[in-house]
PDB file of C-alpha atoms and ligand atoms in Angstrom:
ATOM      1  CA  UNK A   1      15.457   2.428 -15.112  1.00  0.00           C
ATOM      2  CA  UNK A   2      15.815  -0.353 -12.599  1.00  0.00           C
ATOM      3  CA  UNK A   3      12.926  -2.818 -12.675  1.00  0.00           C
ATOM      4  CA  UNK A   4      12.794  -5.501 -10.005  1.00  0.00           C
ATOM      5  CA  UNK A   5      10.389  -8.302  -9.125  1.00  0.00           C
ATOM      6  CA  UNK A   6      10.224  -9.204  -5.453  1.00  0.00           C
ATOM      7  CA  UNK A   7       9.116 -12.802  -5.488  1.00  0.00           C
ATOM      8  CA  UNK A   8       8.205 -15.431  -2.918  1.00  0.00           C
ATOM      9  CA  UNK A   9       5.302 -17.226  -1.256  1.00  0.00           C
ATOM     10  CA  UNK A  10       2.601 -15.403   0.704  1.00  0.00           C
ATOM     11  CA  UNK A  11       4.039 -14.240   4.020  1.00  0.00           C
ATOM     12  CA  UNK A  12       7.664 -14.285   2.843  1.00  0.00           C
ATOM     13  CA  UNK A  13       8.068 -10.573   3.594  1.00  0.00           C
ATOM     14  CA  UNK A  14       7.723  -9.154   0.075  1.00  0.00           C
ATOM     15  CA  UNK A  15       5.598  -6.171   1.096  1.00  0.00           C
ATOM     16  CA  UNK A  16       7.840  -5.175   4.016  1.00  0.00           C
ATOM     17  CA  UNK A  17      11.033  -5.420   2.000  1.00  0.00           C
ATOM     18  CA  UNK A  18       9.604  -3.872  -1.192  1.00  0.00           C
ATOM     19  CA  UNK A  19       8.570  -0.753   0.746  1.00  0.00           C
ATOM     20  CA  UNK A  20      12.112  -0.343   2.093  1.00  0.00           C
ATOM     21  CA  UNK A  21      13.794  -1.075  -1.245  1.00  0.00           C
ATOM     22  CA  UNK A  22      11.521   1.370  -3.090  1.00  0.00           C
ATOM     23  CA  UNK A  23      12.595   4.113  -0.711  1.00  0.00           C
ATOM     24  CA  UNK A  24      16.287   3.227  -0.812  1.00  0.00           C
ATOM     25  CA  UNK A  25      16.535   2.960  -4.607  1.00  0.00           C
ATOM     26  CA  UNK A  26      13.898   5.552  -5.606  1.00  0.00           C
ATOM     27  CA  UNK A  27      11.539   3.043  -7.221  1.00  0.00           C
ATOM     28  CA  UNK A  28       7.766   3.028  -7.567  1.00  0.00           C
ATOM     29  CA  UNK A  29       6.414   0.139  -5.473  1.00  0.00           C
ATOM     30  CA  UNK A  30       3.487  -1.692  -7.081  1.00  0.00           C
ATOM     31  CA  UNK A  31       1.709  -4.367  -5.049  1.00  0.00           C
ATOM     32  CA  UNK A  32      -1.174  -5.944  -6.956  1.00  0.00           C
ATOM     33  CA  UNK A  33      -2.586  -7.236  -3.630  1.00  0.00           C
ATOM     34  CA  UNK A  34      -2.683  -3.634  -2.319  1.00  0.00           C
ATOM     35  CA  UNK A  35      -4.287  -2.443  -5.567  1.00  0.00           C
ATOM     36  CA  UNK A  36      -7.010  -5.096  -5.238  1.00  0.00           C
ATOM     37  CA  UNK A  37      -7.569  -4.216  -1.550  1.00  0.00           C
ATOM     38  CA  UNK A  38      -7.914  -0.536  -2.533  1.00  0.00           C
ATOM     39  CA  UNK A  39     -10.599  -1.474  -5.077  1.00  0.00           C
ATOM     40  CA  UNK A  40     -12.371  -3.619  -2.471  1.00  0.00           C
ATOM     41  CA  UNK A  41     -12.234  -0.745   0.038  1.00  0.00           C
ATOM     42  CA  UNK A  42     -13.933   1.495  -2.502  1.00  0.00           C
ATOM     43  CA  UNK A  43     -16.472  -1.191  -3.386  1.00  0.00           C
ATOM     44  CA  UNK A  44     -15.768  -0.870  -7.127  1.00  0.00           C
ATOM     45  CA  UNK A  45     -16.882  -3.510  -9.672  1.00  0.00           C
ATOM     46  CA  UNK A  46     -13.222  -4.618  -9.957  1.00  0.00           C
ATOM     47  CA  UNK A  47     -13.019  -4.894  -6.167  1.00  0.00           C
ATOM     48  CA  UNK A  48     -16.214  -6.932  -6.005  1.00  0.00           C
ATOM     49  CA  UNK A  49     -14.869  -9.363  -8.597  1.00  0.00           C
ATOM     50  CA  UNK A  50     -11.422  -9.632  -6.969  1.00  0.00           C
ATOM     51  CA  UNK A  51     -12.891 -10.299  -3.527  1.00  0.00           C
ATOM     52  CA  UNK A  52     -14.533 -13.504  -4.717  1.00  0.00           C
ATOM     53  CA  UNK A  53     -11.113 -14.959  -5.558  1.00  0.00           C
ATOM     54  CA  UNK A  54      -9.142 -13.459  -2.684  1.00  0.00           C
ATOM     55  CA  UNK A  55     -11.569 -14.815  -0.087  1.00  0.00           C
ATOM     56  CA  UNK A  56     -10.813 -18.320  -1.314  1.00  0.00           C
ATOM     57  CA  UNK A  57      -7.069 -17.877  -1.611  1.00  0.00           C
ATOM     58  CA  UNK A  58      -7.346 -18.146  -5.403  1.00  0.00           C
ATOM     59  CA  UNK A  59      -5.615 -15.934  -7.952  1.00  0.00           C
ATOM     60  CA  UNK A  60      -7.656 -13.202  -9.607  1.00  0.00           C
ATOM     61  CA  UNK A  61      -7.982 -13.709 -13.394  1.00  0.00           C
ATOM     62  CA  UNK A  62      -4.933 -12.746 -15.465  1.00  0.00           C
ATOM     63  CA  UNK A  63      -6.805 -10.322 -17.740  1.00  0.00           C
ATOM     64  CA  UNK A  64      -8.135  -8.309 -14.796  1.00  0.00           C
ATOM     65  CA  UNK A  65      -4.778  -8.331 -12.983  1.00  0.00           C
ATOM     66  CA  UNK A  66      -2.705  -7.432 -16.032  1.00  0.00           C
ATOM     67  CA  UNK A  67      -5.059  -4.583 -17.034  1.00  0.00           C
ATOM     68  CA  UNK A  68      -4.892  -3.126 -13.519  1.00  0.00           C
ATOM     69  CA  UNK A  69      -1.091  -3.430 -13.406  1.00  0.00           C
ATOM     70  CA  UNK A  70      -0.657  -1.802 -16.811  1.00  0.00           C
ATOM     71  CA  UNK A  71      -2.853   1.150 -15.821  1.00  0.00           C
ATOM     72  CA  UNK A  72      -0.791   1.652 -12.656  1.00  0.00           C
ATOM     73  CA  UNK A  73       2.545   1.573 -14.539  1.00  0.00           C
ATOM     74  CA  UNK A  74       1.190   4.050 -17.095  1.00  0.00           C
ATOM     75  CA  UNK A  75       0.268   6.457 -14.297  1.00  0.00           C
ATOM     76  CA  UNK A  76       4.005   6.797 -13.470  1.00  0.00           C
ATOM     77  CA  UNK A  77       5.796   8.073 -16.597  1.00  0.00           C
ATOM     78  CA  UNK A  78       8.310   9.821 -14.303  1.00  0.00           C
ATOM     79  CA  UNK A  79       9.390   6.609 -12.567  1.00  0.00           C
ATOM     80  CA  UNK A  80      13.081   5.841 -12.230  1.00  0.00           C
ATOM     81  CA  UNK A  81      12.064   2.194 -12.069  1.00  0.00           C
ATOM     82  CA  UNK A  82       9.550  -0.152 -10.493  1.00  0.00           C
ATOM     83  CA  UNK A  83       9.536  -2.795  -7.825  1.00  0.00           C
ATOM     84  CA  UNK A  84       6.773  -5.307  -8.457  1.00  0.00           C
ATOM     85  CA  UNK A  85       5.470  -7.078  -5.352  1.00  0.00           C
ATOM     86  CA  UNK A  86       3.049  -9.984  -5.783  1.00  0.00           C
ATOM     87  CA  UNK A  87       3.203  -9.659  -9.571  1.00  0.00           C
ATOM     88  CA  UNK A  88       3.746 -11.590 -11.832  1.00  0.00           C
ATOM     89  CA  UNK A  89       2.091 -14.627 -10.236  1.00  0.00           C
ATOM     90  CA  UNK A  90       1.611 -16.652 -13.444  1.00  0.00           C
ATOM     91  CA  UNK A  91       3.797 -17.158 -16.517  1.00  0.00           C
ATOM     92  CA  UNK A  92       1.100 -15.368 -18.579  1.00  0.00           C
ATOM     93  CA  UNK A  93       1.492 -12.345 -16.295  1.00  0.00           C
ATOM     94  CA  UNK A  94       5.296 -12.527 -16.658  1.00  0.00           C
ATOM     95  CA  UNK A  95       4.984 -12.505 -20.444  1.00  0.00           C
ATOM     96  CA  UNK A  96       2.557  -9.576 -20.292  1.00  0.00           C
ATOM     97  CA  UNK A  97       4.979  -7.657 -18.046  1.00  0.00           C
ATOM     98  CA  UNK A  98       7.833  -8.310 -20.460  1.00  0.00           C
ATOM     99  CA  UNK A  99       5.695  -7.014 -23.351  1.00  0.00           C
ATOM    100  CA  UNK A 100       4.682  -3.915 -21.379  1.00  0.00           C
ATOM    101  CA  UNK A 101       8.288  -3.069 -20.471  1.00  0.00           C
ATOM    102  CA  UNK A 102       9.591  -3.843 -23.967  1.00  0.00           C
ATOM    103  CA  UNK A 103       7.063  -1.320 -25.273  1.00  0.00           C
ATOM    104  CA  UNK A 104       8.750   1.240 -23.004  1.00  0.00           C
ATOM    105  CA  UNK A 105      12.242   0.160 -24.179  1.00  0.00           C
ATOM    106  CA  UNK A 106      12.732  -1.338 -20.744  1.00  0.00           C
ATOM    107  CA  UNK A 107      13.099  -4.786 -19.202  1.00  0.00           C
ATOM    108  CA  UNK A 108      12.983  -6.710 -15.951  1.00  0.00           C
ATOM    109  CA  UNK A 109      16.493  -6.448 -14.492  1.00  0.00           C
ATOM    110  CA  UNK A 110      16.130  -9.109 -11.797  1.00  0.00           C
ATOM    111  CA  UNK A 111      13.728 -11.324  -9.914  1.00  0.00           C
ATOM    112  CA  UNK A 112      14.627 -11.680  -6.235  1.00  0.00           C
ATOM    113  CA  UNK A 113      12.972 -14.697  -4.622  1.00  0.00           C
ATOM    114  CA  UNK A 114      12.642 -14.742  -0.830  1.00  0.00           C
ATOM    115  CA  UNK A 115      12.867 -18.307   0.464  1.00  0.00           C
ATOM    116  CA  UNK A 116      11.041 -19.155   3.700  1.00  0.00           C
ATOM    117  CA  UNK A 117       9.914 -22.634   4.863  1.00  0.00           C
ATOM    118  CA  UNK A 118       6.129 -23.255   4.722  1.00  0.00           C
ATOM    119  CA  UNK A 119       5.720 -23.850   8.477  1.00  0.00           C
ATOM    120  CA  UNK A 120       7.315 -20.533   9.338  1.00  0.00           C
ATOM    121  CA  UNK A 121       5.103 -18.804   6.756  1.00  0.00           C
ATOM    122  CA  UNK A 122       1.837 -20.150   8.149  1.00  0.00           C
ATOM    123  CA  UNK A 123       2.799 -18.898  11.606  1.00  0.00           C
ATOM    124  CA  UNK A 124       3.797 -15.474  10.241  1.00  0.00           C
ATOM    125  CA  UNK A 125       0.525 -15.097   8.311  1.00  0.00           C
ATOM    126  CA  UNK A 126      -1.696 -16.098  11.240  1.00  0.00           C
ATOM    127  CA  UNK A 127       0.224 -13.593  13.387  1.00  0.00           C
ATOM    128  CA  UNK A 128      -0.242 -10.858  10.725  1.00  0.00           C
ATOM    129  CA  UNK A 129      -3.952 -11.751  10.518  1.00  0.00           C
ATOM    130  CA  UNK A 130      -4.427 -10.702  14.144  1.00  0.00           C
ATOM    131  CA  UNK A 131      -3.620  -7.078  13.301  1.00  0.00           C
ATOM    132  CA  UNK A 132      -3.840  -6.616   9.502  1.00  0.00           C
ATOM    133  CA  UNK A 133      -7.594  -7.071   9.257  1.00  0.00           C
ATOM    134  CA  UNK A 134      -6.970  -9.301   6.224  1.00  0.00           C
ATOM    135  CA  UNK A 135      -9.518 -12.116   6.313  1.00  0.00           C
ATOM    136  CA  UNK A 136      -7.305 -14.242   4.040  1.00  0.00           C
ATOM    137  CA  UNK A 137      -4.632 -14.215   6.787  1.00  0.00           C
ATOM    138  CA  UNK A 138      -6.960 -15.439   9.522  1.00  0.00           C
ATOM    139  CA  UNK A 139      -8.028 -18.831   8.223  1.00  0.00           C
ATOM    140  CA  UNK A 140      -5.502 -21.655   8.062  1.00  0.00           C
ATOM    141  CA  UNK A 141      -7.373 -23.425   5.216  1.00  0.00           C
ATOM    142  CA  UNK A 142      -7.193 -20.272   3.025  1.00  0.00           C
ATOM    143  CA  UNK A 143      -3.501 -19.869   3.869  1.00  0.00           C
ATOM    144  CA  UNK A 144      -2.763 -23.491   2.879  1.00  0.00           C
ATOM    145  CA  UNK A 145      -4.684 -22.913  -0.366  1.00  0.00           C
ATOM    146  CA  UNK A 146      -2.692 -19.765  -1.148  1.00  0.00           C
ATOM    147  CA  UNK A 147       0.478 -21.761  -0.624  1.00  0.00           C
ATOM    148  CA  UNK A 148      -0.742 -24.578  -2.906  1.00  0.00           C
ATOM    149  CA  UNK A 149      -1.658 -22.024  -5.606  1.00  0.00           C
ATOM    150  CA  UNK A 150       1.812 -20.511  -5.217  1.00  0.00           C
ATOM    151  CA  UNK A 151       3.479 -23.896  -5.785  1.00  0.00           C
ATOM    152  CA  UNK A 152       1.288 -24.804  -8.771  1.00  0.00           C
ATOM    153  CA  UNK A 153       0.861 -21.515 -10.631  1.00  0.00           C
ATOM    154  CA  UNK A 154       3.405 -19.006  -9.340  1.00  0.00           C
ATOM    155  CA  UNK A 155       6.634 -20.946  -8.789  1.00  0.00           C
ATOM    156  CA  UNK A 156       7.029 -21.506 -12.609  1.00  0.00           C
ATOM    157  CA  UNK A 157       7.566 -17.729 -12.878  1.00  0.00           C
ATOM    158  CA  UNK A 158      10.939 -18.287 -11.168  1.00  0.00           C
ATOM    159  CA  UNK A 159      11.963 -20.766 -13.888  1.00  0.00           C
ATOM    160  CA  UNK A 160      10.728 -18.384 -16.570  1.00  0.00           C
ATOM    161  CA  UNK A 161      13.169 -15.660 -15.424  1.00  0.00           C
ATOM    162  CA  UNK A 162      15.869 -18.205 -14.600  1.00  0.00           C
ATOM    163  CA  UNK A 163      16.074 -18.997 -18.331  1.00  0.00           C
ATOM    164  CA  UNK A 164      17.423 -15.487 -18.910  1.00  0.00           C
ATOM    165  CA  UNK A 165      19.623 -15.726 -15.765  1.00  0.00           C
ATOM    166  CA  UNK A 166      17.613 -13.023 -14.005  1.00  0.00           C
ATOM    167  CA  UNK A 167      16.317 -15.116 -11.081  1.00  0.00           C
ATOM    168  CA  UNK A 168      18.092 -15.016  -7.714  1.00  0.00           C
ATOM    169  CA  UNK A 169      17.310 -16.872  -4.476  1.00  0.00           C
ATOM    170  CA  UNK A 170      17.578 -14.953  -1.210  1.00  0.00           C
ATOM    171  CA  UNK A 171      17.372 -16.476   2.271  1.00  0.00           C
ATOM    172  CA  UNK A 172      14.176 -14.940   3.677  1.00  0.00           C
ATOM    173  CA  UNK A 173      14.682 -16.120   7.268  1.00  0.00           C
ATOM    174  CA  UNK A 174      16.149 -13.700   9.802  1.00  0.00           C
ATOM    175  CA  UNK A 175      15.613 -10.155  10.981  1.00  0.00           C
ATOM    176  CA  UNK A 176      14.098  -7.545   8.649  1.00  0.00           C
ATOM    177  CA  UNK A 177      17.402  -5.568   8.437  1.00  0.00           C
ATOM    178  CA  UNK A 178      19.420  -8.736   7.760  1.00  0.00           C
ATOM    179  CA  UNK A 179      17.124  -9.770   4.893  1.00  0.00           C
ATOM    180  CA  UNK A 180      17.147  -6.204   3.550  1.00  0.00           C
ATOM    181  CA  UNK A 181      20.948  -6.325   3.569  1.00  0.00           C
ATOM    182  CA  UNK A 182      20.945  -9.519   1.488  1.00  0.00           C
ATOM    183  CA  UNK A 183      18.566  -7.941  -1.049  1.00  0.00           C
ATOM    184  CA  UNK A 184      20.574  -4.716  -1.256  1.00  0.00           C
ATOM    185  CA  UNK A 185      23.758  -6.727  -1.894  1.00  0.00           C
ATOM    186  CA  UNK A 186      22.077  -8.263  -4.969  1.00  0.00           C
ATOM    187  CA  UNK A 187      20.630  -4.976  -6.219  1.00  0.00           C
ATOM    188  CA  UNK A 188      23.649  -2.666  -5.821  1.00  0.00           C
ATOM    189  CA  UNK A 189      25.590  -4.148  -8.769  1.00  0.00           C
ATOM    190  CA  UNK A 190      22.487  -3.921 -10.981  1.00  0.00           C
ATOM    191  CA  UNK A 191      22.041  -0.287 -10.003  1.00  0.00           C
ATOM    192  CA  UNK A 192      25.554   0.442 -11.316  1.00  0.00           C
ATOM    193  CA  UNK A 193      24.595  -1.066 -14.677  1.00  0.00           C
ATOM    194  CA  UNK A 194      21.156   0.516 -15.044  1.00  0.00           C
TER     195      UNK A 194
HETATM  196  P1  AMP B 201      -1.053 -10.405  -1.658  1.00  0.00           P
HETATM  197  O1  AMP B 201      -1.385  -9.150  -0.940  1.00  0.00           O
HETATM  198  O2  AMP B 201       0.056 -10.238  -2.658  1.00  0.00           O
HETATM  199  O3  AMP B 201      -0.815 -11.568  -0.727  1.00  0.00           O
HETATM  200  O4  AMP B 201      -2.337 -10.795  -2.531  1.00  0.00           O
HETATM  201  C1  AMP B 201      -3.584 -11.086  -1.910  1.00  0.00           C
HETATM  202  C2  AMP B 201      -4.516 -11.745  -2.910  1.00  0.00           C
HETATM  203  O5  AMP B 201      -4.758 -10.854  -4.012  1.00  0.00           O
HETATM  204  C3  AMP B 201      -3.996 -13.021  -3.551  1.00  0.00           C
HETATM  205  O6  AMP B 201      -4.221 -14.173  -2.748  1.00  0.00           O
HETATM  206  C4  AMP B 201      -4.802 -13.061  -4.852  1.00  0.00           C
HETATM  207  O7  AMP B 201      -6.141 -13.469  -4.607  1.00  0.00           O
HETATM  208  C5  AMP B 201      -4.857 -11.578  -5.229  1.00  0.00           C
HETATM  209  N1  AMP B 201      -3.699 -11.196  -6.062  1.00  0.00           N
HETATM  210  C6  AMP B 201      -2.684 -10.345  -5.747  1.00  0.00           C
HETATM  211  N2  AMP B 201      -1.796 -10.234  -6.741  1.00  0.00           N
HETATM  212  C7  AMP B 201      -2.233 -11.068  -7.730  1.00  0.00           C
HETATM  213  C8  AMP B 201      -1.743 -11.422  -9.012  1.00  0.00           C
HETATM  214  N3  AMP B 201      -0.587 -10.920  -9.495  1.00  0.00           N
HETATM  215  N4  AMP B 201      -2.473 -12.285  -9.748  1.00  0.00           N
HETATM  216  C9  AMP B 201      -3.639 -12.806  -9.294  1.00  0.00           C
HETATM  217  N5  AMP B 201      -4.145 -12.537  -8.087  1.00  0.00           N
HETATM  218  C10 AMP B 201      -3.454 -11.666  -7.298  1.00  0.00           C
END
């Protein structure tokens, strides 16, 4: 199995690149943001709870997020590997992911962190908000809050994986194919090993 975390602030291009990488390397793409939006679309109790946090640019509670992620992983026993997009976003989530994979005799092979300056990100998100229908992309105050939450709660996840030399920084500025090329160059050697 090849298990990757695509990491980076909101609007850094994780979703776009994860979709392409999943196809290229035959991985199951799991986006916790997409899973929450699916629950909201179906007006489930989980969706109703998640919406309260998402509308403020806050993180959903770890227990809810981890339970949802675990259920999704367990629905794919056939997977040749996973690419996690928007998860883990806290160190508690990272530890839970490690425990889940260890229980499957697996591990996280690498965290790939897309680096994009904050000003460029705000512009990208407001642009995406015009067409995505995502209310959290249409309000600059919510976007700034998501970025602040990323710095405070999510960026320590990079250091957590850096301790085991699994964290890699990737320049996230440029065209979609150029950034994809940089990611593929990091993943190819891991693929040989996995
Ligand atoms: P995203 O689509 O990844 O930008 O996520 C949109 C929103 O969903 C976030 O701002 C959070 O409110 C929530 N969310 C997504 N993934 C997580 C996660 N791993 N932990 C907590 N909240 C999350």
